[in-house]
Coordinates of C-alpha atoms in Angstrom, one line a residue:
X1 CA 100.5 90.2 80.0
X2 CA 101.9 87.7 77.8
X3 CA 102.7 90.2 75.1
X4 CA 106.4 90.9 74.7
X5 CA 109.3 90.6 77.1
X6 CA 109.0 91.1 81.0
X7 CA 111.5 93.3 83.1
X8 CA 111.2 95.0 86.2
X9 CA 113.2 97.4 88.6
X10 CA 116.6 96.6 89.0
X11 CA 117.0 94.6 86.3
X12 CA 115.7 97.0 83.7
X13 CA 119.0 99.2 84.9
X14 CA 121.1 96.1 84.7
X15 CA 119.9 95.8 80.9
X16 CA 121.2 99.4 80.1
X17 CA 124.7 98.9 81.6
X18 CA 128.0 98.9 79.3
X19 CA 129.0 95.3 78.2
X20 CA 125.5 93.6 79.8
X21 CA 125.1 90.3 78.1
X22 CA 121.1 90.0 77.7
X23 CA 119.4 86.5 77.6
X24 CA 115.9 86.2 75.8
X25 CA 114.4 83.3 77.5
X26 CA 111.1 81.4 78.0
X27 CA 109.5 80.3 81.0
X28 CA 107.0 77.1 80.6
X29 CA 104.2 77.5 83.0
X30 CA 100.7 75.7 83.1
X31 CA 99.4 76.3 79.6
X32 CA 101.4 79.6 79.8
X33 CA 104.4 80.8 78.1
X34 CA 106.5 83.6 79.7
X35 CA 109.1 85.9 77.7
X36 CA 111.8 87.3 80.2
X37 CA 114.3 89.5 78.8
X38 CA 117.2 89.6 81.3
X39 CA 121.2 90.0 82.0
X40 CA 122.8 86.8 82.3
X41 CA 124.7 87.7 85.1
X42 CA 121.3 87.9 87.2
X43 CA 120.7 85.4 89.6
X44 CA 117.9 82.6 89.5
X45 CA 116.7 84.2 92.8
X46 CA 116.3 87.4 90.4
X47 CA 114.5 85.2 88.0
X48 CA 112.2 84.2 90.2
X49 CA 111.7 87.7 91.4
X50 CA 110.5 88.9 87.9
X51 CA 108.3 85.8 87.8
X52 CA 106.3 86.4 90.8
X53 CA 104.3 89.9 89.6
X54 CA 103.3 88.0 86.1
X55 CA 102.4 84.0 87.9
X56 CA 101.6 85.2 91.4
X57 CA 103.9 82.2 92.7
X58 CA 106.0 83.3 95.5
X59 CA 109.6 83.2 94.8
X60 CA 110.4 80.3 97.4
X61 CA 107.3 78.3 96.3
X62 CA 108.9 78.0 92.3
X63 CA 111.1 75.7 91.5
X64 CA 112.8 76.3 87.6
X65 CA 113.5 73.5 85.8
X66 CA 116.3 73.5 83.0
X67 CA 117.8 71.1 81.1
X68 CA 116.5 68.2 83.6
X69 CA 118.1 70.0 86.8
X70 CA 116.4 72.3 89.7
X71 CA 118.3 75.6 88.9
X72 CA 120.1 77.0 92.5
X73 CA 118.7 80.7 93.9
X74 CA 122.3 81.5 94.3
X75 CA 123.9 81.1 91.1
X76 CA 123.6 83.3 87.7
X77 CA 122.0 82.3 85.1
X78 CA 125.3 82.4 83.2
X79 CA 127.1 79.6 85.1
X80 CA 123.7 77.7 85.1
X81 CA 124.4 77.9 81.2
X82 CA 121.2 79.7 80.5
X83 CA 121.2 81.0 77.1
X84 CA 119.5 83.6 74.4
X85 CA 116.0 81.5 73.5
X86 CA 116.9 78.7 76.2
X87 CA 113.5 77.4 77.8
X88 CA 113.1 77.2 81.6
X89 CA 110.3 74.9 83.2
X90 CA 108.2 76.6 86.4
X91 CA 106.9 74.4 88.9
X92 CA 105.0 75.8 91.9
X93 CA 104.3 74.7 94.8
X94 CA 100.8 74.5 95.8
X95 CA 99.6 77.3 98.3
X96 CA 102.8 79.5 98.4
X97 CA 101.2 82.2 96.3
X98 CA 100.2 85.9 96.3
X99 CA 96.7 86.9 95.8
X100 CA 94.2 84.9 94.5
X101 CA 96.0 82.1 93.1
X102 CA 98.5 81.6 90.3
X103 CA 98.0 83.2 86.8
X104 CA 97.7 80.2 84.7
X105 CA 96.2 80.5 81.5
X106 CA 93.1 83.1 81.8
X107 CA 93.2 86.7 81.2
X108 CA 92.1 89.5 84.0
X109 CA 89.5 90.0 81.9
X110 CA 88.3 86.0 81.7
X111 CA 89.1 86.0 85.5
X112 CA 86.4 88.9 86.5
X113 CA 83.8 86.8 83.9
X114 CA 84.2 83.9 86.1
X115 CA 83.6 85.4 89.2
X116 CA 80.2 87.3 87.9
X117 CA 79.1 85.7 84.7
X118 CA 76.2 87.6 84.6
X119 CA 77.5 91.2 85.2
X120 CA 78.3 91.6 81.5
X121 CA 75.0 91.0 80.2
X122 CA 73.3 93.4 82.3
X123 CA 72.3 96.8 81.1
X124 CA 70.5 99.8 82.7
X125 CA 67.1 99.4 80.5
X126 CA 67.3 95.6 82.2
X127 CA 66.6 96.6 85.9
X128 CA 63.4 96.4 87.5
X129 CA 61.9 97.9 90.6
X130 CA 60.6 95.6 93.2
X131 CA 57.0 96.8 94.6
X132 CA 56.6 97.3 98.1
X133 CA 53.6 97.2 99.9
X134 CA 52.3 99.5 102.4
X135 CA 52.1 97.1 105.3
X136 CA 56.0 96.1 104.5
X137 CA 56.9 100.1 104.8
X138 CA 55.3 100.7 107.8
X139 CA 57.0 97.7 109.5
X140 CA 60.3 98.9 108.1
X141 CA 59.7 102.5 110.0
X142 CA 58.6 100.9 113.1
X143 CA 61.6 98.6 113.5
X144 CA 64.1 100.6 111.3
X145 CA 65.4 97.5 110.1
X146 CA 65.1 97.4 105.9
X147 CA 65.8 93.9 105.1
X148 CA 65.9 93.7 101.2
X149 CA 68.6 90.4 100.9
X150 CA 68.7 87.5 98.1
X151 CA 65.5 89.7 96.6
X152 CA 67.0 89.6 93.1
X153 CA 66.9 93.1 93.2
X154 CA 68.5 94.8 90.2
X155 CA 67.5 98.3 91.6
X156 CA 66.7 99.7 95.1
X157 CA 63.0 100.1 95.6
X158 CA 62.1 104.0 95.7
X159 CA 59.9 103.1 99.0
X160 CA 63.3 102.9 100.8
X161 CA 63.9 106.1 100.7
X162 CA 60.5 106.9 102.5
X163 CA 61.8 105.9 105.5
X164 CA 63.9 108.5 106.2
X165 CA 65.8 109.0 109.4
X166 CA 63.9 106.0 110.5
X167 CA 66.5 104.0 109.0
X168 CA 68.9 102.3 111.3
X169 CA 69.8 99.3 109.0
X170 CA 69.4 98.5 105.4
X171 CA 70.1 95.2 103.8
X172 CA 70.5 94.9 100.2
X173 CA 73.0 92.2 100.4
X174 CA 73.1 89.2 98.0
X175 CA 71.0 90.8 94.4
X176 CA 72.6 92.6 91.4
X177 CA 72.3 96.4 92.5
X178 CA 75.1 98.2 90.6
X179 CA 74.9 101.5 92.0
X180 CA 73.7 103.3 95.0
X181 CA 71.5 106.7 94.4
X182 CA 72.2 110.1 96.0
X183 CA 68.9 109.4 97.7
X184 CA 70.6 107.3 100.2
X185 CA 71.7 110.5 102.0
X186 CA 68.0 110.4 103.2
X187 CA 68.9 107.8 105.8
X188 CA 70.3 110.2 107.8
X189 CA 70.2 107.6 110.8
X190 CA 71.5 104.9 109.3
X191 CA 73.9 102.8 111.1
X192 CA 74.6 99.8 109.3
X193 CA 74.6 99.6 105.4
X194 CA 75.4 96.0 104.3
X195 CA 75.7 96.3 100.3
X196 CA 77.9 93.2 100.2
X197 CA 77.6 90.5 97.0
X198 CA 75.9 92.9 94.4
X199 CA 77.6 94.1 91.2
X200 CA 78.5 97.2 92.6
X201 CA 80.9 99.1 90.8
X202 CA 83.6 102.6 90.8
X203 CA 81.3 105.5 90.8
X204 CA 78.5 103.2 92.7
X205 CA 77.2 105.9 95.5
X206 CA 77.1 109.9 95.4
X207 CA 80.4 111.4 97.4
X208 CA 77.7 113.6 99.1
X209 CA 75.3 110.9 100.5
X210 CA 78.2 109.2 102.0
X211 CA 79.0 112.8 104.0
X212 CA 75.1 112.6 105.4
X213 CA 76.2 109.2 107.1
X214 CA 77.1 110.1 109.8
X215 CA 75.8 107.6 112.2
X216 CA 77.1 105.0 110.5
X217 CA 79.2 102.0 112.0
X218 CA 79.0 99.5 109.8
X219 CA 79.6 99.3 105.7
X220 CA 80.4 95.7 103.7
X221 CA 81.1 96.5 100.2
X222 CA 82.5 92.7 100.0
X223 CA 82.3 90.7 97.0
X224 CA 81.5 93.4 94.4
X225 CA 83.4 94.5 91.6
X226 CA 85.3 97.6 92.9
X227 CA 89.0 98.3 91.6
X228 CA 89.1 101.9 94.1
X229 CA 87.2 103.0 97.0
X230 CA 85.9 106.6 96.7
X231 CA 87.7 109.3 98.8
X232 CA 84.3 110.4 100.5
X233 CA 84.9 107.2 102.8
X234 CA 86.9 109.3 105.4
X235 CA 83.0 111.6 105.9
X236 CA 82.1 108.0 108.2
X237 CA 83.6 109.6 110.8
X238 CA 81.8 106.8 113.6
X239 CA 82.4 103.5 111.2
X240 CA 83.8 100.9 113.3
X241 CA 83.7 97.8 110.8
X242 CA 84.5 98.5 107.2
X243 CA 84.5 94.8 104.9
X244 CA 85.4 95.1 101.2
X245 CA 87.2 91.9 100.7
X246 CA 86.5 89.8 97.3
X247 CA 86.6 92.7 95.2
X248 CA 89.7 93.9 92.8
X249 CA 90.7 96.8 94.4
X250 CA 94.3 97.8 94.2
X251 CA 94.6 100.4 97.1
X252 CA 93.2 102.1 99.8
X253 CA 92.5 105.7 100.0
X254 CA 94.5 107.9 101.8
X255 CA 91.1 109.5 103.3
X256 CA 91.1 106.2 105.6
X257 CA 93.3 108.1 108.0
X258 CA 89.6 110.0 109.1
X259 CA 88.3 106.6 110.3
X260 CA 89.2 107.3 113.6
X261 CA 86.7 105.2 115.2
X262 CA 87.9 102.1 112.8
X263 CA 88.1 98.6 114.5
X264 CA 88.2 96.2 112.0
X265 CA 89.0 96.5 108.5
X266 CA 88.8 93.7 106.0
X267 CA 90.1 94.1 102.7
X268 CA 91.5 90.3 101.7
X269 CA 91.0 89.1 98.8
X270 CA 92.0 92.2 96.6
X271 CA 94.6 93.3 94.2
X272 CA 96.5 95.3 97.1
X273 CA 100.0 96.1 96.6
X274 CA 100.7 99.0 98.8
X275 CA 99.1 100.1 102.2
X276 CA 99.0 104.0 102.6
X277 CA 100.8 105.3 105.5
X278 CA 98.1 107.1 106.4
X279 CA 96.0 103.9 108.2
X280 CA 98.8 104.5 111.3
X281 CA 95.7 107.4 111.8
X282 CA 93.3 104.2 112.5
X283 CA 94.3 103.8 116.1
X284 CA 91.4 102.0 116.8
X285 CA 92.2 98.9 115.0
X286 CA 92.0 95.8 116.9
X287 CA 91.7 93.4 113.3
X288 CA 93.0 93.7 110.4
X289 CA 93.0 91.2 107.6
X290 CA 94.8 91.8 104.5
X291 CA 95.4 88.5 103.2
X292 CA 95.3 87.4 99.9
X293 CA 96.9 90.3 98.5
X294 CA 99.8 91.7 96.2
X295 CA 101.5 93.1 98.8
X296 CA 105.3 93.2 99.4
X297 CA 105.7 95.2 102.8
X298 CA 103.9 97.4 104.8
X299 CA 104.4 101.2 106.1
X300 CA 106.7 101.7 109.4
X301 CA 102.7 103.4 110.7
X302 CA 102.1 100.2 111.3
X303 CA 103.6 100.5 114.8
X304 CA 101.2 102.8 115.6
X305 CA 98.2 100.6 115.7
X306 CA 99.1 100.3 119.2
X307 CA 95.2 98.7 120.4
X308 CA 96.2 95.9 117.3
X309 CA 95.4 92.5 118.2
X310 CA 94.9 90.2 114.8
X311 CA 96.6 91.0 112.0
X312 CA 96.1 88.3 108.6
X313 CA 98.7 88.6 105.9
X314 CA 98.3 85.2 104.6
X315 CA 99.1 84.4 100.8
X316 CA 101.1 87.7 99.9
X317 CA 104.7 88.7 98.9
X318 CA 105.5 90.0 102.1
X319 CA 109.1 89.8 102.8
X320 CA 109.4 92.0 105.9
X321 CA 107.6 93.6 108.8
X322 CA 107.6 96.9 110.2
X323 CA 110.3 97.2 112.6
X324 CA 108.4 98.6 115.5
X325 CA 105.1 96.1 115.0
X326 CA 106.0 93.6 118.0
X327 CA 107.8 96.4 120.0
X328 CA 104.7 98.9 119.7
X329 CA 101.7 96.5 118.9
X330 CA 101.3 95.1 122.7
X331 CA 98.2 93.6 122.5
X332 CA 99.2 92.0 119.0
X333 CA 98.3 88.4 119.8
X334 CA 96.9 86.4 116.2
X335 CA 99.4 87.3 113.5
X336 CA 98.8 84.8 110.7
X337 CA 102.0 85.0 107.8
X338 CA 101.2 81.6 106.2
X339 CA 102.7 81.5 102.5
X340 CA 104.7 84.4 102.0
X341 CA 108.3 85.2 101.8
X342 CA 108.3 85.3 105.7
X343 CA 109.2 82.1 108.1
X344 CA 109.6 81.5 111.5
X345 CA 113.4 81.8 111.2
X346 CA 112.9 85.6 109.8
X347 CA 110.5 86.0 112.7
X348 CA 112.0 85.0 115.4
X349 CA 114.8 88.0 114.7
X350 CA 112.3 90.8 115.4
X351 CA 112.7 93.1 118.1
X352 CA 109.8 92.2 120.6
X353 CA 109.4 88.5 119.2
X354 CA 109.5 87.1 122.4
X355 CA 107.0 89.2 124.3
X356 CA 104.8 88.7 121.2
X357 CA 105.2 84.7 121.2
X358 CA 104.4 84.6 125.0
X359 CA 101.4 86.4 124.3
X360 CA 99.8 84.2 121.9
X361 CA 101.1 81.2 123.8
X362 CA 99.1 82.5 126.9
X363 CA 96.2 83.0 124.5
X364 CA 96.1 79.8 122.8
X365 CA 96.0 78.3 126.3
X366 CA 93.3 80.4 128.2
X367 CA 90.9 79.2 124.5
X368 CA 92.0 75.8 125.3
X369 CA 90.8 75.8 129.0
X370 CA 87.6 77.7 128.2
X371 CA 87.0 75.3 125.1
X372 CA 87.0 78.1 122.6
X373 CA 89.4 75.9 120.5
X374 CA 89.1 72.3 120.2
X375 CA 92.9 71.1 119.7
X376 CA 95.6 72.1 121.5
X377 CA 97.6 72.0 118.3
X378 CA 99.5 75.4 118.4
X379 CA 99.5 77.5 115.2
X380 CA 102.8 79.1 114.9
X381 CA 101.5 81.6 112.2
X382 CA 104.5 81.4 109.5
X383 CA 105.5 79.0 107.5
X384 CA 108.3 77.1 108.8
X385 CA 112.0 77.3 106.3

């Protein structure tokens, strides 16, 4: 990331127009130095555009620094007397960012370490199978509940599998399992698989076991170390909860438009910078929470979700909505837009704003008179300008 110089988009066409001035120029951040290439007759606010991708700062939360003085969104970096090897000083700040924080010194690489320090030191040859005795697999059949969490389990014990369509839940949250074998299609029956902090990664379960499951309403892939999900997702034709926040995924597969039964989806956290348009197909969805994210918009389907009531978008890029999401979403109530590019004043301009704000309103005070909340401190859900 710090190799070279950084354009993007509409700038990179800028550069290859007839008589364009081009500015080398550093950018001082954290520990960090940034090399923008860029026309001089771009505008700070264009500056801070390119900045945001490679710092994960949102444009209104930097403030650039040169030659003593806060450089002016408005003005070019021309009149601002910004010049070939001139250095610029990036301040952010703190919370108005995309993602999971700002890109200070570390690499991706050195990030994912931190997170799971232990991931790269494990090796197949390194697993080990727990033991299960017989009295334990006869109460898992009769209850056909498999509870298997914080077992340090680097493998899934082959006794699972015995159970068969007994199976209603299996719990192997919290150990260091990195794949799932085709022999999960076994639990035919299965109706809540909770897989959430292991080391799972792409490639972790058999497409074809996942088409056997089809019972199941709950899966929590959270806090793994997945960059996609695999297609085969869209065979859970009865999932109503799907949870793979905290991982590093960069989508969602287009397959999610099968997952018609879908009620909440949780996928904060992640490297998301586009939403297929194909989730307008989850008309179930009553939550959604895509916070923490890379996103910049979201797909017009939106407006479809039409049983939506939550929708979290903290701490992304976002710099619009979809035009029809308070005119369509009428039971949209918790919309939470804290630190990104949009504010109250951009909000209140919607179509359907009103009937939206009185609905929250009414909310926030039937939670007060049942005590569901404790202060009567309203959340307006955006930042204000």
């Amino acid at each position: 990331m710090e190799s070279g110089s950084s354009t993007g988009g509409k700038f990179t066409d800028d550069l290859d127009s007839p008589g364009t001035t081009v500015v080398n120029i550093n950018v001082k951040f954290a520990s960090r130095s940034i090399p923008i290439c860029i026309s001089a007759d771009s505008t700070v606010k264009d500056l801070k555009s390119l900045l945001q991708p490679l710092t994960n700062i949102l444009p209104r939360g930097q403030k650039l620094i040169f030659k003593g003085k806060v450089l002016v969104d408005a003005t070019t970096l021309r009149s601002s007397e910004v010049t070939n090897g001139s250095k610029i000083m990036l301040m952010a700040s703190q919370g108005l960012h995309q993602g999971d924080g700002p890109i200070k010194n570390e690499t991706p690489a050195a990030r994912s370490s931190i997170l799971r320090p232990s991931s790269a030191k494990r090796t197949e040859h390194e697993k080990i199978k727990a033991s299960v005795d017989k009295s334990r697999l006869e109460r898992w059949r009769v209850t056909g509940v498999i509870a298997l969490s914080d077992c340090n389990l680097k493998a899934i014990p082959d006794e699972v599998w015995d159970c068969d369509a007994t199976a209603r839940v299996l719990d192997i949250s919290n150990n260091n399992i990195r794949d799932i074998p085709a022999t999960l299609s076994r639990l035919s029956s299965l109706q809540k698989l909770l897989l959430n902090s292991n080391d799972i990664v792409n490639g972790f379960m058999c497409g074809e076991a996942l088409k056997h499951l089809k019972c199941l309403t709950v899966l929590s892939l959270s806090q793994n170390l997945l960059t996609t999900l695999p297609k085969e997702l869209g065979a859970l034709v009865s999932l109503r909860q799907l949870d793979v926040g905290n991982n590093k995924l960069t989508s969602l597969p287009n397959e999610i438009k099968f997952l018609s039964q879908l009620q909440v989806l949780k996928a904060n956290n992640n490297r998301i910078s586009t939403i297929t348009e194909s989730i307008g197909d989850c008309v179930s969805l009553t939550e959604v929470d895509l916070s923490s994210n890379l996103l910049t918009e979201l797909p017009e389907t939106f407006g479809k979700l039409n049983s939506l009531k939550a929708l979290h978008l903290s701490n992304n890029g976002l710099k619009s909505l979809p035009s029809t999401l308070f005119k369509m979403c009428l039971q949209l109530s918790t919309l939470d837009l804290h630190c990104t590019e949009i504010t109250m004043d951009i909000l209140r301009q919607l179509e359907g704003w009103d009937e939206f704000d009185d609905r929250r309103r009414l909310k926030h005070q039937k939670q007060l008179e049942f005590r569901v909340v404790n202060s009567a401190e309203f959340d307006e859900g955006a930042d204000k300008n």
